[in-house]
C-alpha positions as protocol buffer text, in pm:
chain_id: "A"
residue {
  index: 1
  type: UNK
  ca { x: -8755 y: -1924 z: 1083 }
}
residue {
  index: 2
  type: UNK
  ca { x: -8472 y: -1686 z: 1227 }
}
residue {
  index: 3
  type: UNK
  ca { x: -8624 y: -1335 z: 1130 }
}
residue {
  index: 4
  type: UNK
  ca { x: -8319 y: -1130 z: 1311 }
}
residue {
  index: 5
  type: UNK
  ca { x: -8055 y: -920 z: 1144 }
}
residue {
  index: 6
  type: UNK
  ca { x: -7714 y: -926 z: 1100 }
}
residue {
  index: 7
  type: UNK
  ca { x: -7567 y: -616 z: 1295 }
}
residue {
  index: 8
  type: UNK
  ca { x: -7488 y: -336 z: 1054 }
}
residue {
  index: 9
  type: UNK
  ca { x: -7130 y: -155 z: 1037 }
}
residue {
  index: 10
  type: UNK
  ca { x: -7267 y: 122 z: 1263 }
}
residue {
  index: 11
  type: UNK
  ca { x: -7437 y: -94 z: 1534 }
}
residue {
  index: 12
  type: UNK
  ca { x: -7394 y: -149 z: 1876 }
}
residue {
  index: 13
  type: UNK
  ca { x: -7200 y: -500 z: 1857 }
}
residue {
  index: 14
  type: UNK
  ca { x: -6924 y: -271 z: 1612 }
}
residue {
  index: 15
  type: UNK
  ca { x: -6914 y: 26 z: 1857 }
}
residue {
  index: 16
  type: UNK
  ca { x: -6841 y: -246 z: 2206 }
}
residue {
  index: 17
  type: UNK
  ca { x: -6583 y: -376 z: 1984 }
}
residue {
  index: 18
  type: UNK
  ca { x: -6408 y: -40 z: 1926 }
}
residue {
  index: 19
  type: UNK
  ca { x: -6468 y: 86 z: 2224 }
}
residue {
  index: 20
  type: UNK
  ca { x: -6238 y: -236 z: 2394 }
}
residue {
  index: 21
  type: UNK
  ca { x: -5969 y: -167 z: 2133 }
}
residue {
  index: 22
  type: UNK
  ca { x: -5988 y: 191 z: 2208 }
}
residue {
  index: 23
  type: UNK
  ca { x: -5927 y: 157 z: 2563 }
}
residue {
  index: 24
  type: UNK
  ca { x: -5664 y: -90 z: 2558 }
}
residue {
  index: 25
  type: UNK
  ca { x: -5476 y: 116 z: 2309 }
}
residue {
  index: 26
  type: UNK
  ca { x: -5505 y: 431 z: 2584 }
}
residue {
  index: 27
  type: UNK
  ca { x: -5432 y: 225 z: 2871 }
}
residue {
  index: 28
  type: UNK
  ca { x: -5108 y: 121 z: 2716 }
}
residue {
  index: 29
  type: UNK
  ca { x: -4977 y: 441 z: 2504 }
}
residue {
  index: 30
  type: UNK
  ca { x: -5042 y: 593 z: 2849 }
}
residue {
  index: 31
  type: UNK
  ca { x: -4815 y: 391 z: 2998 }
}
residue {
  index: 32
  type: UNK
  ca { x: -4518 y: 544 z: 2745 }
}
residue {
  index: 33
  type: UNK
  ca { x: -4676 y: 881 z: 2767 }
}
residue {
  index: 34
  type: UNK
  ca { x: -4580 y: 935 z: 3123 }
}
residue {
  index: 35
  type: UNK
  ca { x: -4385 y: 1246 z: 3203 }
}
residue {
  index: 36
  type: UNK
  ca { x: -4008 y: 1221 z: 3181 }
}
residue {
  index: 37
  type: UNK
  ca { x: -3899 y: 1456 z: 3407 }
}
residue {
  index: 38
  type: UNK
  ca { x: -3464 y: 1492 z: 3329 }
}
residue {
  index: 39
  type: UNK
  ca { x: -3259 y: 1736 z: 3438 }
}
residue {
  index: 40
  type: UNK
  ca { x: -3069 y: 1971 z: 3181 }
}
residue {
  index: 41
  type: UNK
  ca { x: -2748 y: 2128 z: 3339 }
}
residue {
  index: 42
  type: UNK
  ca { x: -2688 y: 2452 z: 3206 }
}
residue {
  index: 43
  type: UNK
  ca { x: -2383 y: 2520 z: 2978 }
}
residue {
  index: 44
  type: UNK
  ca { x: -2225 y: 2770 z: 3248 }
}
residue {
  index: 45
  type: UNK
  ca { x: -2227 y: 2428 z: 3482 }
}
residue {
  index: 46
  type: UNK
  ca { x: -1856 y: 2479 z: 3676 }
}
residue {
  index: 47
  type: UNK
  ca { x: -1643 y: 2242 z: 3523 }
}
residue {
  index: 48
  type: UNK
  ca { x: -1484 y: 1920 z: 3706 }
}
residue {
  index: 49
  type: UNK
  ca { x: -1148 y: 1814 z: 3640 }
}
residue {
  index: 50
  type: UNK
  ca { x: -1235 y: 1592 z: 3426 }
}
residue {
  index: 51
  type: UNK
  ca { x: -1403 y: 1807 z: 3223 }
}
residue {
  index: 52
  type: UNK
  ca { x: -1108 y: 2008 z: 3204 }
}
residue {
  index: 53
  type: UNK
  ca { x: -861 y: 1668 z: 3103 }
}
residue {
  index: 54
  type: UNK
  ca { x: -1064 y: 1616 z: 2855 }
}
residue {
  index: 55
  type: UNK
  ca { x: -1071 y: 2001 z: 2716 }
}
residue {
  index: 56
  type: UNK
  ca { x: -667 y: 1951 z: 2757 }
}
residue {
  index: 57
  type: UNK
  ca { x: -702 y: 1616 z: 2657 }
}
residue {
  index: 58
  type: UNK
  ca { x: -837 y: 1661 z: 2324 }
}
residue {
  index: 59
  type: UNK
  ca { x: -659 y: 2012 z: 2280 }
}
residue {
  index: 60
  type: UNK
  ca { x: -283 y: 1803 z: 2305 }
}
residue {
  index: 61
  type: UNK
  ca { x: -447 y: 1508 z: 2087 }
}
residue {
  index: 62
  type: UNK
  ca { x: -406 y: 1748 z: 1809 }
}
residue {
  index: 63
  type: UNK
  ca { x: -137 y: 1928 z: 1895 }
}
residue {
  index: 64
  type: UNK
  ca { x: 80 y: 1665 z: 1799 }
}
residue {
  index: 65
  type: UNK
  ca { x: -71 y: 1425 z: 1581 }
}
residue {
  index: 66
  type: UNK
  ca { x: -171 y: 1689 z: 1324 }
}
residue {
  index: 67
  type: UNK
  ca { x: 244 y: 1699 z: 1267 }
}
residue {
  index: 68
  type: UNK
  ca { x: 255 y: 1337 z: 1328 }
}
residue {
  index: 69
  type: UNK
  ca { x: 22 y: 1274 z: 1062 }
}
residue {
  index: 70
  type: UNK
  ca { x: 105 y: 1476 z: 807 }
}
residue {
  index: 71
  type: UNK
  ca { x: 508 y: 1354 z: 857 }
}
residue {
  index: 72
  type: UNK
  ca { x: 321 y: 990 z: 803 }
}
residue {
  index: 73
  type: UNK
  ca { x: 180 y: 1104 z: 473 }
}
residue {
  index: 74
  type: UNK
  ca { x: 564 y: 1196 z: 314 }
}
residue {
  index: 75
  type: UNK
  ca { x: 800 y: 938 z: 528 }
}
residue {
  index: 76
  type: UNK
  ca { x: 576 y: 612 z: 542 }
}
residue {
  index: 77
  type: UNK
  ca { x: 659 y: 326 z: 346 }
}
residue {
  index: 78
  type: UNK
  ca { x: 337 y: 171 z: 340 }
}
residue {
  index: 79
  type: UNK
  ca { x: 55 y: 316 z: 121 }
}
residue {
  index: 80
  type: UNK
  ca { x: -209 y: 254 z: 401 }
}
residue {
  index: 81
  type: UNK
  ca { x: 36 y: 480 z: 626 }
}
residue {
  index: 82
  type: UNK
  ca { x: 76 y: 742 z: 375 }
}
residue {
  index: 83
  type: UNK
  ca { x: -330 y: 775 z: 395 }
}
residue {
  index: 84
  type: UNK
  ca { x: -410 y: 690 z: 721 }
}
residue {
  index: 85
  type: UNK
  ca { x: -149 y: 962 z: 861 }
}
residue {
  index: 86
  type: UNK
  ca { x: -331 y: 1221 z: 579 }
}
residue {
  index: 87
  type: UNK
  ca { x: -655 y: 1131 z: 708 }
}
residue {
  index: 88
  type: UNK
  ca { x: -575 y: 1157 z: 1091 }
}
residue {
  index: 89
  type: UNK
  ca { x: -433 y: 1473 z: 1040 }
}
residue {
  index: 90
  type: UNK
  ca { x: -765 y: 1589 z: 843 }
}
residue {
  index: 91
  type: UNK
  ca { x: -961 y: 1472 z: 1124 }
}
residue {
  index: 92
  type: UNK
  ca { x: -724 y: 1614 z: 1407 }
}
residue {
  index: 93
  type: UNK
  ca { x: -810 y: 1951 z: 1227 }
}
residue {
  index: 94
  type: UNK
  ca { x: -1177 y: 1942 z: 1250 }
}
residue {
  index: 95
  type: UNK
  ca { x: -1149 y: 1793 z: 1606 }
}
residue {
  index: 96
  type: UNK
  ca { x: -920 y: 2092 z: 1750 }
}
residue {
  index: 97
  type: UNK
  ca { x: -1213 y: 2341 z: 1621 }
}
residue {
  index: 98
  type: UNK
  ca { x: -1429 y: 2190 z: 1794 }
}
residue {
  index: 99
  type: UNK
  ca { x: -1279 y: 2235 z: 2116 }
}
residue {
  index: 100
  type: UNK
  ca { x: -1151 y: 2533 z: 2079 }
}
residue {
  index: 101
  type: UNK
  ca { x: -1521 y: 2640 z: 1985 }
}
residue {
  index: 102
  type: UNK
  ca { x: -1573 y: 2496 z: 2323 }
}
residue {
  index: 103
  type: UNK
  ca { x: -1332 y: 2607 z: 2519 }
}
residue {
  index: 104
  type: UNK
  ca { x: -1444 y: 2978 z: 2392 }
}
residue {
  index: 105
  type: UNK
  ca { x: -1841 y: 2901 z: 2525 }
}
residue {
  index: 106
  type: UNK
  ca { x: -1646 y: 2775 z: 2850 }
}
residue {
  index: 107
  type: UNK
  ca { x: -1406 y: 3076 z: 2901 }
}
residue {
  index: 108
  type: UNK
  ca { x: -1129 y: 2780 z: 2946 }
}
residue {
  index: 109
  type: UNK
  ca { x: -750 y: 2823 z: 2833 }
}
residue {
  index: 110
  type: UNK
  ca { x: -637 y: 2564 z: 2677 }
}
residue {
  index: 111
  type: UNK
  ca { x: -276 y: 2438 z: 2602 }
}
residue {
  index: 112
  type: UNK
  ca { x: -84 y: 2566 z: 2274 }
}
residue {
  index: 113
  type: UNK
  ca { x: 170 y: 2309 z: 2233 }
}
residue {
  index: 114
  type: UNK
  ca { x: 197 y: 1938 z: 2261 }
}
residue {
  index: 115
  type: UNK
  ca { x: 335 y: 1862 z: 2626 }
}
residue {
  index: 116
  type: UNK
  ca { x: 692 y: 1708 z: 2699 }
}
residue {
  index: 117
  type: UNK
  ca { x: 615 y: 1304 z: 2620 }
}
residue {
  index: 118
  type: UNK
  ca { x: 414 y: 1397 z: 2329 }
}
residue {
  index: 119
  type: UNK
  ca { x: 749 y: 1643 z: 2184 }
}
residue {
  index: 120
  type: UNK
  ca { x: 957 y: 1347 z: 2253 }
}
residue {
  index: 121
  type: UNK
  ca { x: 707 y: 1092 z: 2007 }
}
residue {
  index: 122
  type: UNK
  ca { x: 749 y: 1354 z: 1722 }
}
residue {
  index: 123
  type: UNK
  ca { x: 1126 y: 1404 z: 1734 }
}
residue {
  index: 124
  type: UNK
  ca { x: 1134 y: 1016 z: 1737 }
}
residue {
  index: 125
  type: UNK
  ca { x: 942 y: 998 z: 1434 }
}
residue {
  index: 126
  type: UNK
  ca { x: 1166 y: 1286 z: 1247 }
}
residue {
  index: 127
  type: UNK
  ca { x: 1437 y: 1042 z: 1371 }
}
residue {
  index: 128
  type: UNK
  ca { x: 1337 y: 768 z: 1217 }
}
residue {
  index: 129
  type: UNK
  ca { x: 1412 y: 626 z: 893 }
}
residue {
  index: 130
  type: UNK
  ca { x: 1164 y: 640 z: 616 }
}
residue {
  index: 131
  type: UNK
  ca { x: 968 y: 332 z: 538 }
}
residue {
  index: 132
  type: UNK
  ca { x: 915 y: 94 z: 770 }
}
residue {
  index: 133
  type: UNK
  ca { x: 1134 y: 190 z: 1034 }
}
residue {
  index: 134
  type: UNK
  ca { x: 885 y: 510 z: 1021 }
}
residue {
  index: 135
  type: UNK
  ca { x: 579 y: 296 z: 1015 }
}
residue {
  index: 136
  type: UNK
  ca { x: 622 y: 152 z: 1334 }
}
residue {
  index: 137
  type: UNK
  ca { x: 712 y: 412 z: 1507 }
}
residue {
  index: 138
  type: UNK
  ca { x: 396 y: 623 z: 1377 }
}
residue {
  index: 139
  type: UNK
  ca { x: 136 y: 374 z: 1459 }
}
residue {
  index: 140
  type: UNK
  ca { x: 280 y: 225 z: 1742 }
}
residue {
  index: 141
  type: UNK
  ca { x: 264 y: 618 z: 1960 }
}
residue {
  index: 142
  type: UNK
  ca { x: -65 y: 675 z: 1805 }
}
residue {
  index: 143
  type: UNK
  ca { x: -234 y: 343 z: 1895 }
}
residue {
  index: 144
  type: UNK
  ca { x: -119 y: 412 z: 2200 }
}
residue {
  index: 145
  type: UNK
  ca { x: -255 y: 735 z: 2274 }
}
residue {
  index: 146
  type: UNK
  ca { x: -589 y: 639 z: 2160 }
}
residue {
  index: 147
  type: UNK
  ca { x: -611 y: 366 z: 2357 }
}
residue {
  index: 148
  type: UNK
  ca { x: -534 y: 620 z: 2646 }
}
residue {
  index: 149
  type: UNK
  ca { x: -765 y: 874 z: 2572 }
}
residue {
  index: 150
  type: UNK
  ca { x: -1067 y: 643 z: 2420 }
}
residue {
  index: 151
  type: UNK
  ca { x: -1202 y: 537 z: 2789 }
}
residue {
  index: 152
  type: UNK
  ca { x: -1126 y: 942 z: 2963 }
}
residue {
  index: 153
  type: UNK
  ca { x: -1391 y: 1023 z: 2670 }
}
residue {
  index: 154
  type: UNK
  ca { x: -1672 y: 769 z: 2745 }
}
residue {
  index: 155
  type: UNK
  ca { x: -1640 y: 861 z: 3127 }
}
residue {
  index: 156
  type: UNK
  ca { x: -1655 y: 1179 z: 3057 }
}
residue {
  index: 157
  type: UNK
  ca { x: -1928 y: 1120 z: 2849 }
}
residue {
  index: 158
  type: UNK
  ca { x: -2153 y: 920 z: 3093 }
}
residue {
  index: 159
  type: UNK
  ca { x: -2084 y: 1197 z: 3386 }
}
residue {
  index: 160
  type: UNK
  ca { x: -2041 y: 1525 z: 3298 }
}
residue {
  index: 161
  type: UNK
  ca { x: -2306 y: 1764 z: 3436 }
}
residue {
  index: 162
  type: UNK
  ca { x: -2150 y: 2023 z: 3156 }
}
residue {
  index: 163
  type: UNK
  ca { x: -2384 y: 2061 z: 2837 }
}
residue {
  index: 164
  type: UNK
  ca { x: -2086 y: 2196 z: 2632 }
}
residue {
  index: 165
  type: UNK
  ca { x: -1827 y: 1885 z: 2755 }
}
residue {
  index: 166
  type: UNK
  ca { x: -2082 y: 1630 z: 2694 }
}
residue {
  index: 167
  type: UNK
  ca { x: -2124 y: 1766 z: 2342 }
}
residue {
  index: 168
  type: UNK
  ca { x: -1714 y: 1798 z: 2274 }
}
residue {
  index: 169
  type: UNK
  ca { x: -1742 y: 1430 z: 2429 }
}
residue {
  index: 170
  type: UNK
  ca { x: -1987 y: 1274 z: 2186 }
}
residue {
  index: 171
  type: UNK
  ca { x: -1794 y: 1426 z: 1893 }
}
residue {
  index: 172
  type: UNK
  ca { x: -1424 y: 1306 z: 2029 }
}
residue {
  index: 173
  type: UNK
  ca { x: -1548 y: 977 z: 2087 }
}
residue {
  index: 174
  type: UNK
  ca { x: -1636 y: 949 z: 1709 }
}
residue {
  index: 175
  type: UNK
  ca { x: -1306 y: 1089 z: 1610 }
}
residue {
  index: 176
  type: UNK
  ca { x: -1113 y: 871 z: 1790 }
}
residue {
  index: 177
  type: UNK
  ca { x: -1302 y: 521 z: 1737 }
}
residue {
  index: 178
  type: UNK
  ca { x: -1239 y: 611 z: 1367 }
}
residue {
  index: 179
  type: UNK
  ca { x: -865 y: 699 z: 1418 }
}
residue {
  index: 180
  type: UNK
  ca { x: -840 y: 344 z: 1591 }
}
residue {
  index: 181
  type: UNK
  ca { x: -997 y: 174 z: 1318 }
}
residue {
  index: 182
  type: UNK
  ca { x: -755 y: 351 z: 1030 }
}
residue {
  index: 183
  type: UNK
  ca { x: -411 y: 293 z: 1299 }
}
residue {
  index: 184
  type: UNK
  ca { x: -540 y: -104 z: 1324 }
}
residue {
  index: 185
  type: UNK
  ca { x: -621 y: -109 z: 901 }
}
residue {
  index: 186
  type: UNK
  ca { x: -212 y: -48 z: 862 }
}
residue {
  index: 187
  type: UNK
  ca { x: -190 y: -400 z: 990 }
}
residue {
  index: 188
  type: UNK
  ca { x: 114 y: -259 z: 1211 }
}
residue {
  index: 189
  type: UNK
  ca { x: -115 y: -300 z: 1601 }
}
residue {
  index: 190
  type: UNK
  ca { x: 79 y: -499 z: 1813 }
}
residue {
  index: 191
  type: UNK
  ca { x: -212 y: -636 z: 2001 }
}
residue {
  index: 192
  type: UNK
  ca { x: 1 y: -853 z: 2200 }
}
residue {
  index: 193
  type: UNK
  ca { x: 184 y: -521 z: 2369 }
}
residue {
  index: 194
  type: UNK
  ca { x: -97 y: -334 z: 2423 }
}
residue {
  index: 195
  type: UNK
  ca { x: -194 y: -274 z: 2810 }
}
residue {
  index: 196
  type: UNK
  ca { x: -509 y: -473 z: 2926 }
}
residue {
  index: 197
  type: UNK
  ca { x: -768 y: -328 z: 3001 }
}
residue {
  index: 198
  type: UNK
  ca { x: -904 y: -283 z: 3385 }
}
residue {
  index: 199
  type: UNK
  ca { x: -1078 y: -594 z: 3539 }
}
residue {
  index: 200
  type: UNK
  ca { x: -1450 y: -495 z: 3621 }
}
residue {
  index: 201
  type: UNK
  ca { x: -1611 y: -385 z: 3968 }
}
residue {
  index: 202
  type: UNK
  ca { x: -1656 y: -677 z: 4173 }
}
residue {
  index: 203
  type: UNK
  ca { x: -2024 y: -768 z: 4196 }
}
residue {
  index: 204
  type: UNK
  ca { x: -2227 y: -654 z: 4448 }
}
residue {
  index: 205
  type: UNK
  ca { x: -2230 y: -1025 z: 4612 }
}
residue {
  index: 206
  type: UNK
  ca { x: -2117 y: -1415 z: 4528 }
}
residue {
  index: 207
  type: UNK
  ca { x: -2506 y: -1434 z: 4368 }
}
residue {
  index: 208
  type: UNK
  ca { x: -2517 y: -1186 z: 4162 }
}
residue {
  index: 209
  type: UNK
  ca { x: -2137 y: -1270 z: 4030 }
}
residue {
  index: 210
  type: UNK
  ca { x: -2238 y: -1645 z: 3957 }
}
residue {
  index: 211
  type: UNK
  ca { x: -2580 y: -1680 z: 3847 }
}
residue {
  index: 212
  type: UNK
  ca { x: -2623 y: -1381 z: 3717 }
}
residue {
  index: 213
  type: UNK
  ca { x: -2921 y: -1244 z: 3943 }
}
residue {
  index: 214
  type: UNK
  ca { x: -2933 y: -888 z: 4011 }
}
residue {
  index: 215
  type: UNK
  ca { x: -2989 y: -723 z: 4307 }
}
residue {
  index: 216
  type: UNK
  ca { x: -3203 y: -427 z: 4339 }
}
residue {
  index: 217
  type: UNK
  ca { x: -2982 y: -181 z: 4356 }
}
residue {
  index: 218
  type: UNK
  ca { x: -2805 y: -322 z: 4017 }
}
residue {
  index: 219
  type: UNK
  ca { x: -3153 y: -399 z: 3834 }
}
residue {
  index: 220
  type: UNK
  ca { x: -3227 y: -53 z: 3943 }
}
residue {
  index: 221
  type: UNK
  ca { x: -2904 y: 108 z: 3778 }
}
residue {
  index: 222
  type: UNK
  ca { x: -2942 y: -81 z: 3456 }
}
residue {
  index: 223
  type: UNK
  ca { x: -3305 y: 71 z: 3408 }
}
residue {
  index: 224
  type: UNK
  ca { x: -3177 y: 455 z: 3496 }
}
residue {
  index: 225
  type: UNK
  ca { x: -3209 y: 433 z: 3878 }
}
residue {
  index: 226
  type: UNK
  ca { x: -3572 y: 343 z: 3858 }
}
residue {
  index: 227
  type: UNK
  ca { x: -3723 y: 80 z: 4152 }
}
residue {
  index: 228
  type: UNK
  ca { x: -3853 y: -239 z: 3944 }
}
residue {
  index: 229
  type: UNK
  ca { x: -4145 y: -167 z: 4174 }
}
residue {
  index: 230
  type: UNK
  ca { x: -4235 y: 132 z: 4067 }
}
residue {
  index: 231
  type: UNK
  ca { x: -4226 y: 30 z: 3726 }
}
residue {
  index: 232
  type: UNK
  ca { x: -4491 y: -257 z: 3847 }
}
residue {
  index: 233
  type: UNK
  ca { x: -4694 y: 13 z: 3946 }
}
residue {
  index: 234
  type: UNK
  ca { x: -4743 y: 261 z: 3675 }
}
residue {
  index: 235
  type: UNK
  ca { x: -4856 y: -71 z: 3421 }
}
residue {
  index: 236
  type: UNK
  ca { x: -5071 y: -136 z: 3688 }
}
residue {
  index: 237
  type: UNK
  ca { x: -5238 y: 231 z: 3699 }
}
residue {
  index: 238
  type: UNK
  ca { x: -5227 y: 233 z: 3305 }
}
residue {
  index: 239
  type: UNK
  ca { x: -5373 y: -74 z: 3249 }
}
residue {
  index: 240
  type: UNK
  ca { x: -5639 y: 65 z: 3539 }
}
residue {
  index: 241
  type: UNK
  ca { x: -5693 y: 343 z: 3322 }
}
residue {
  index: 242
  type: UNK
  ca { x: -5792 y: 174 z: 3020 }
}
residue {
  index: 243
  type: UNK
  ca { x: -6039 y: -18 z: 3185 }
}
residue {
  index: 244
  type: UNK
  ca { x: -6204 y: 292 z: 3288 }
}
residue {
  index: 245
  type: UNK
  ca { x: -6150 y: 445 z: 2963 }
}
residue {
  index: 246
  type: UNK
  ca { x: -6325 y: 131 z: 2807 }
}
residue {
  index: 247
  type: UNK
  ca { x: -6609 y: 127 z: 3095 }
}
residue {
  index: 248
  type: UNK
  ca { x: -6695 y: 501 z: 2988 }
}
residue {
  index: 249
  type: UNK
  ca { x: -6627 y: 429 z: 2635 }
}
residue {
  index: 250
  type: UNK
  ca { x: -6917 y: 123 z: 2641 }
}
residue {
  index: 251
  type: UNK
  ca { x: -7149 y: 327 z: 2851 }
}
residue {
  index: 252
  type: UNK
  ca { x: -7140 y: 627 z: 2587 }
}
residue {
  index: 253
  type: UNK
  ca { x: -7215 y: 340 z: 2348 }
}
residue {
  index: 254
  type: UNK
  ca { x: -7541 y: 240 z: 2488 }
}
């Protein structure tokens, strides 16, 4: 007759089993517990001249379709004008503290009224009949400028070494995806005018372009400059250090 016991909750059989699931769970959170070591430019970083386009950029952006808008909310002819020009104008207000609360941290001048092509858009809307004539005029300038500003924010964005310009950055790109959204609800965009965008970098090599592979250097910029290889490695050391963790883990069991 089998005289033997079951193991209890305490025994040794439940302690080797929590001791394997302890080390595995180490060996991996280790691996996303490595140090991330990233490099914080300070706000007093000299500024490049993009950073500086983009101070101006965003200074002039309000400048003149703060006026714009608000002429949209008493001459459109469209209802969807009338509060899309009220809400840019809103916006455009909130936006130009910002970087003028910027420009102060930077000690940067910026511009105090809208520059020559920008003058000539509003006297062509005060020119314009009210209604539609109005309408089209209105989003057809603003669309445009948008369109012109949207990609100067994202580069500026991805590649400023300025703490204070990557912040304004963030915050105009929100502004402005929003203003293109309310310009293209008026149902006025003429897609069909716009300029096309820029074709794309050629690929580094035939391959890559038409299968699709990567080569290291481009596998390398997609994970943040980091060698695949390297990556290889710290798994490997992780999952090396949760079998030791285990081995010590089972030995303290005993």
């Amino acid at each position: 007759m089998y005289s033997g016991r079951l193991a209890a909750p305490g025994s040794r059989g439940s302690r080797r089993a929590a001791a394997v699931l302890a080390g595995l769970v180490i060996g991996t959170l280790g691996t996303f517990a490595l140090p991330m070591v990233s490099a914080q430019a300070a706000p007093d970083t000299p500024l490049t001249a993009a950073d500086k386009n983009l101070l101006n950029g965003v200074r002039l952006a309000g400048l003149w379709e703060m006026p714009a808008g608000n002429m949209a909310a008493e001459k459109g002819g469209r209802v969807r004008v009338r509060q899309v020009g009220a809400e840019i104008a809103k916006q455009h207000s909130q936006l130009d503290k910002l970087v003028v609360d910027a420009a102060n941290k930077l000690n940067y001048r910026l511009p105090d009224e809208p520059n020559a092509d920008q003058q000539k858009w509003l006297a062509e809307m005060e020119e314009a009949k009210a209604g539609a004539d109005f309408d089209q005029v209105f989003v057809d300038r603003l669309r445009a400028a948008h369109g012109k500003i949207f990609p100067v924010i994202g580069g500026v964005r991805s590649g400023t070494r300025n703490d204070v310009v990557r912040k304004l950055a963030a915050d105009a790109n929100g502004f402005v995806l929003t203003h293109l959204t309310l310009l293209e609800s008026t149902g006025l965009v003429k897609y069909s005018e716009l300029p096309l965008p820029p074709d794309p970098p050629a690929a580094n090599g035939k391959a890559a372009a038409n299968t699709g592979i990567l080569s290291g250097a481009d596998a390398r910029a997609q994970i943040g400059g980091v060698s695949p290889t390297v990556i290889w490695v710290v798994l490997l050391a992780a999952l090396v250090a949760g079998g030791a963790t285990t081995f010590r883990l089972f030995r303290s069991g005993r």
